[in-house]
Amino acid sequence: MSDFDVDQLNEVSQDVNLQLIWYKIKLAEEQMHSRAMEDSLGLVSRKLRINEEANRLIRERTILLHDETNEQMDYLEQFVKDHLKVIQNSRFDKLLEEARIRVHQVYSTMDTQMRDEKLEEMKNFEKQWEEFKKSHEEKISELMNRHLREETEMEARFNTEFSHLMAKYTPKVSSARL
């Protein structure tokens, strides 16, 4: 072999060695980049799980608070209705008692038959009043039942739409990437 061939072989050998070094450096850089990406993916995945759990807790608390508020509103509504009914009934009873006293005062010295007729009229009035009041309460009860059914349907639609909205904006992570 001549010196020229040896020089050429040495030159090729040096080029190959330089390429080998360059590829090793590139491989090390790629491995470092790969590790950095794995670490980053792990961190992002962990943060995502934490956020998903926080969102789930917020959804549960929101639904719980919504239900509690509805219960409180129902209780307050019933409380007010009961007190209004007591006030109305006591006011009516007071007026009726005053009317009875007046009838006794006016007709006690006069015609007792007329007094008895007036008292009988008052009894008929009371009876009709009770029937009227009962009919009114039944109508109100029917109206409230219809309102409650509609409110329940509306709450169900709200919960369904809320669930869809939360599902739409809750990030999905495939288990293959984790």
mmCIF file of C-alpha atoms in Angstrom:
data_model
loop_
_atom_site.group_PDB
_atom_site.id
_atom_site.type_symbol
_atom_site.label_atom_id
_atom_site.label_comp_id
_atom_site.label_asym_id
_atom_site.label_seq_id
_atom_site.Cartn_x
_atom_site.Cartn_y
_atom_site.Cartn_z
ATOM 1 C CA MET A 1 0.000 0.000 0.000
ATOM 2 C CA SER A 2 1.247 3.388 -0.814
ATOM 3 C CA ASP A 3 1.475 6.429 1.367
ATOM 4 C CA PHE A 4 -1.296 7.984 -0.614
ATOM 5 C CA ASP A 5 -3.618 5.089 0.183
ATOM 6 C CA VAL A 6 -2.673 5.201 3.852
ATOM 7 C CA ASP A 7 -3.322 8.947 3.947
ATOM 8 C CA GLN A 8 -6.651 8.444 2.289
ATOM 9 C CA LEU A 9 -7.569 5.686 4.739
ATOM 10 C CA ASN A 10 -6.530 7.866 7.679
ATOM 11 C CA GLU A 11 -8.603 10.735 6.300
ATOM 12 C CA VAL A 12 -11.684 8.491 5.859
ATOM 13 C CA SER A 13 -11.094 7.072 9.343
ATOM 14 C CA GLN A 14 -10.968 10.585 10.802
ATOM 15 C CA ASP A 15 -14.156 11.560 8.934
ATOM 16 C CA VAL A 16 -15.901 8.446 10.228
ATOM 17 C CA ASN A 17 -14.667 9.168 13.767
ATOM 18 C CA LEU A 18 -15.922 12.780 13.505
ATOM 19 C CA GLN A 19 -19.289 11.590 12.234
ATOM 20 C CA LEU A 20 -19.446 9.018 15.016
ATOM 21 C CA ILE A 21 -18.730 11.709 17.616
ATOM 22 C CA TRP A 22 -21.302 14.002 16.023
ATOM 23 C CA TYR A 23 -23.950 11.214 16.076
ATOM 24 C CA LYS A 24 -23.146 10.403 19.703
ATOM 25 C CA ILE A 25 -23.597 14.068 20.636
ATOM 26 C CA LYS A 26 -26.871 14.188 18.687
ATOM 27 C CA LEU A 27 -28.044 10.978 20.394
ATOM 28 C CA ALA A 28 -27.229 12.419 23.841
ATOM 29 C CA GLU A 29 -29.083 15.642 22.986
ATOM 30 C CA GLU A 30 -32.137 13.673 21.774
ATOM 31 C CA GLN A 31 -32.093 11.507 24.910
ATOM 32 C CA MET A 32 -31.961 14.622 27.109
ATOM 33 C CA HIS A 33 -34.801 16.164 25.103
ATOM 34 C CA SER A 34 -36.802 12.932 25.406
ATOM 35 C CA ARG A 35 -36.307 12.855 29.195
ATOM 36 C CA ALA A 36 -37.306 16.514 29.450
ATOM 37 C CA MET A 37 -40.471 15.804 27.427
ATOM 38 C CA GLU A 38 -41.315 12.788 29.635
ATOM 39 C CA ASP A 39 -40.851 14.890 32.766
ATOM 40 C CA SER A 40 -42.954 17.671 31.293
ATOM 41 C CA LEU A 41 -45.700 15.232 30.289
ATOM 42 C CA GLY A 42 -45.697 13.750 33.796
ATOM 43 C CA LEU A 43 -45.985 17.206 35.360
ATOM 44 C CA VAL A 44 -48.763 18.303 33.012
ATOM 45 C CA SER A 45 -50.632 15.015 33.572
ATOM 46 C CA ARG A 46 -50.400 15.419 37.345
ATOM 47 C CA LYS A 47 -51.674 19.008 37.120
ATOM 48 C CA LEU A 48 -54.514 17.853 34.873
ATOM 49 C CA ARG A 49 -55.572 15.173 37.377
ATOM 50 C CA ILE A 50 -55.491 17.757 40.174
ATOM 51 C CA ASN A 51 -57.601 20.179 38.105
ATOM 52 C CA GLU A 52 -60.089 17.463 37.159
ATOM 53 C CA GLU A 53 -60.500 16.539 40.831
ATOM 54 C CA ALA A 54 -60.951 20.208 41.748
ATOM 55 C CA ASN A 55 -63.579 20.597 39.011
ATOM 56 C CA ARG A 56 -65.399 17.491 40.232
ATOM 57 C CA LEU A 57 -65.434 18.849 43.783
ATOM 58 C CA ILE A 58 -66.676 22.230 42.568
ATOM 59 C CA ARG A 59 -69.472 20.527 40.595
ATOM 60 C CA GLU A 60 -70.492 18.508 43.652
ATOM 61 C CA ARG A 61 -70.414 21.561 45.929
ATOM 62 C CA THR A 62 -72.385 23.602 43.407
ATOM 63 C CA ILE A 63 -75.075 20.941 43.169
ATOM 64 C CA LEU A 64 -75.152 20.573 46.966
ATOM 65 C CA LEU A 65 -75.458 24.339 47.492
ATOM 66 C CA HIS A 66 -78.141 24.510 44.813
ATOM 67 C CA ASP A 67 -80.146 21.787 46.576
ATOM 68 C CA GLU A 68 -79.664 23.435 49.992
ATOM 69 C CA THR A 69 -80.795 26.791 48.619
ATOM 70 C CA ASN A 70 -83.892 25.173 47.112
ATOM 71 C CA GLU A 71 -84.704 23.519 50.442
ATOM 72 C CA GLN A 72 -84.292 26.815 52.292
ATOM 73 C CA MET A 73 -86.471 28.623 49.780
ATOM 74 C CA ASP A 74 -89.150 25.933 50.051
ATOM 75 C CA TYR A 75 -89.049 26.139 53.846
ATOM 76 C CA LEU A 76 -89.305 29.947 53.819
ATOM 77 C CA GLU A 77 -92.116 29.849 51.282
ATOM 78 C CA GLN A 78 -94.088 27.390 53.409
ATOM 79 C CA PHE A 79 -93.366 29.420 56.539
ATOM 80 C CA VAL A 80 -94.733 32.608 54.939
ATOM 81 C CA LYS A 81 -97.796 30.811 53.548
ATOM 82 C CA ASP A 82 -98.602 29.255 56.911
ATOM 83 C CA HIS A 83 -98.311 32.586 58.700
ATOM 84 C CA LEU A 84 -100.429 34.351 56.089
ATOM 85 C CA LYS A 85 -103.084 31.677 56.464
ATOM 86 C CA VAL A 86 -103.045 32.071 60.269
ATOM 87 C CA ILE A 87 -103.336 35.845 59.948
ATOM 88 C CA GLN A 88 -106.199 35.584 57.437
ATOM 89 C CA ASN A 89 -108.071 33.017 59.509
ATOM 90 C CA SER A 90 -107.653 34.927 62.770
ATOM 91 C CA ARG A 91 -108.794 38.158 61.109
ATOM 92 C CA PHE A 92 -111.856 36.437 59.640
ATOM 93 C CA ASP A 93 -112.661 34.711 62.936
ATOM 94 C CA LYS A 94 -112.406 38.042 64.750
ATOM 95 C CA LEU A 95 -114.761 39.737 62.268
ATOM 96 C CA LEU A 96 -117.222 36.862 62.538
ATOM 97 C CA GLU A 97 -117.207 37.010 66.329
ATOM 98 C CA GLU A 98 -117.791 40.774 66.237
ATOM 99 C CA ALA A 99 -120.746 40.231 63.879
ATOM 100 C CA ARG A 100 -122.210 37.627 66.266
ATOM 101 C CA ILE A 101 -121.903 40.038 69.179
ATOM 102 C CA ARG A 102 -123.625 42.791 67.176
ATOM 103 C CA VAL A 103 -126.457 40.429 66.214
ATOM 104 C CA HIS A 104 -126.948 39.492 69.860
ATOM 105 C CA GLN A 105 -126.849 43.130 70.924
ATOM 106 C CA VAL A 106 -129.203 44.383 68.227
ATOM 107 C CA TYR A 107 -131.705 41.540 68.243
ATOM 108 C CA SER A 108 -131.570 40.353 71.849
ATOM 109 C CA THR A 109 -133.989 42.960 73.099
ATOM 110 C CA MET A 110 -136.134 42.864 70.027
ATOM 111 C CA ASP A 111 -137.561 39.912 68.223
ATOM 112 C CA THR A 112 -135.841 36.651 69.284
ATOM 113 C CA GLN A 113 -137.094 34.976 66.137
ATOM 114 C CA MET A 114 -135.316 37.597 64.029
ATOM 115 C CA ARG A 115 -132.158 37.090 66.113
ATOM 116 C CA ASP A 116 -132.330 33.328 65.545
ATOM 117 C CA GLU A 117 -132.808 33.904 61.810
ATOM 118 C CA LYS A 118 -129.768 36.195 61.703
ATOM 119 C CA LEU A 119 -127.685 33.678 63.654
ATOM 120 C CA GLU A 120 -128.851 30.951 61.252
ATOM 121 C CA GLU A 121 -127.812 33.179 58.331
ATOM 122 C CA MET A 122 -124.414 33.567 59.946
ATOM 123 C CA LYS A 123 -124.101 29.784 60.305
ATOM 124 C CA ASN A 124 -124.990 29.379 56.624
ATOM 125 C CA PHE A 125 -122.481 32.060 55.765
ATOM 126 C CA GLU A 126 -119.791 30.291 57.836
ATOM 127 C CA LYS A 127 -120.612 26.994 56.135
ATOM 128 C CA GLN A 128 -120.409 28.558 52.675
ATOM 129 C CA TRP A 129 -117.240 30.383 53.697
ATOM 130 C CA GLU A 130 -115.637 27.089 54.785
ATOM 131 C CA GLU A 131 -116.655 25.451 51.483
ATOM 132 C CA PHE A 132 -115.334 28.444 49.535
ATOM 133 C CA LYS A 133 -112.090 28.412 51.521
ATOM 134 C CA LYS A 134 -111.686 24.653 51.016
ATOM 135 C CA SER A 135 -112.291 25.007 47.262
ATOM 136 C CA HIS A 136 -109.794 27.858 47.114
ATOM 137 C CA GLU A 137 -107.181 25.845 49.010
ATOM 138 C CA GLU A 138 -107.685 22.874 46.677
ATOM 139 C CA LYS A 139 -107.176 25.114 43.657
ATOM 140 C CA ILE A 140 -104.045 26.593 45.207
ATOM 141 C CA SER A 141 -102.789 23.115 46.067
ATOM 142 C CA GLU A 142 -103.381 21.970 42.487
ATOM 143 C CA LEU A 143 -101.592 25.052 41.185
ATOM 144 C CA MET A 144 -98.662 24.479 43.543
ATOM 145 C CA ASN A 145 -98.419 20.812 42.513
ATOM 146 C CA ARG A 146 -98.333 21.798 38.859
ATOM 147 C CA HIS A 147 -95.715 24.436 39.659
ATOM 148 C CA LEU A 148 -93.666 21.878 41.611
ATOM 149 C CA ARG A 149 -93.808 19.409 38.697
ATOM 150 C CA GLU A 150 -92.694 22.108 36.259
ATOM 151 C CA GLU A 151 -89.941 23.246 38.622
ATOM 152 C CA THR A 152 -88.746 19.646 39.049
ATOM 153 C CA GLU A 153 -88.651 19.177 35.270
ATOM 154 C CA MET A 154 -86.771 22.451 34.893
ATOM 155 C CA GLU A 155 -84.256 21.413 37.590
ATOM 156 C CA ALA A 156 -83.726 18.079 35.824
ATOM 157 C CA ARG A 157 -83.090 19.914 32.521
ATOM 158 C CA PHE A 158 -80.726 22.297 34.330
ATOM 159 C CA ASN A 159 -78.755 19.427 35.869
ATOM 160 C CA THR A 160 -78.542 17.623 32.519
ATOM 161 C CA GLU A 161 -77.383 20.740 30.664
ATOM 162 C CA PHE A 162 -74.936 21.572 33.461
ATOM 163 C CA SER A 163 -73.465 18.059 33.256
ATOM 164 C CA HIS A 164 -73.109 18.375 29.476
ATOM 165 C CA LEU A 165 -71.451 21.763 29.869
ATOM 166 C CA MET A 166 -69.003 20.470 32.472
ATOM 167 C CA ALA A 167 -68.250 17.403 30.336
ATOM 168 C CA LYS A 168 -67.636 19.658 27.340
ATOM 169 C CA TYR A 169 -65.087 21.780 29.192
ATOM 170 C CA THR A 170 -63.439 19.033 31.234
ATOM 171 C CA PRO A 171 -60.221 18.009 29.461
ATOM 172 C CA LYS A 172 -60.024 14.387 28.446
ATOM 173 C CA VAL A 173 -56.728 12.525 28.792
ATOM 174 C CA SER A 174 -56.214 9.156 27.165
ATOM 175 C CA SER A 175 -54.622 6.576 29.422
ATOM 176 C CA ALA A 176 -52.265 5.552 26.582
ATOM 177 C CA ARG A 177 -50.424 8.887 26.808
ATOM 178 C CA LEU A 178 -49.979 8.665 30.569
#
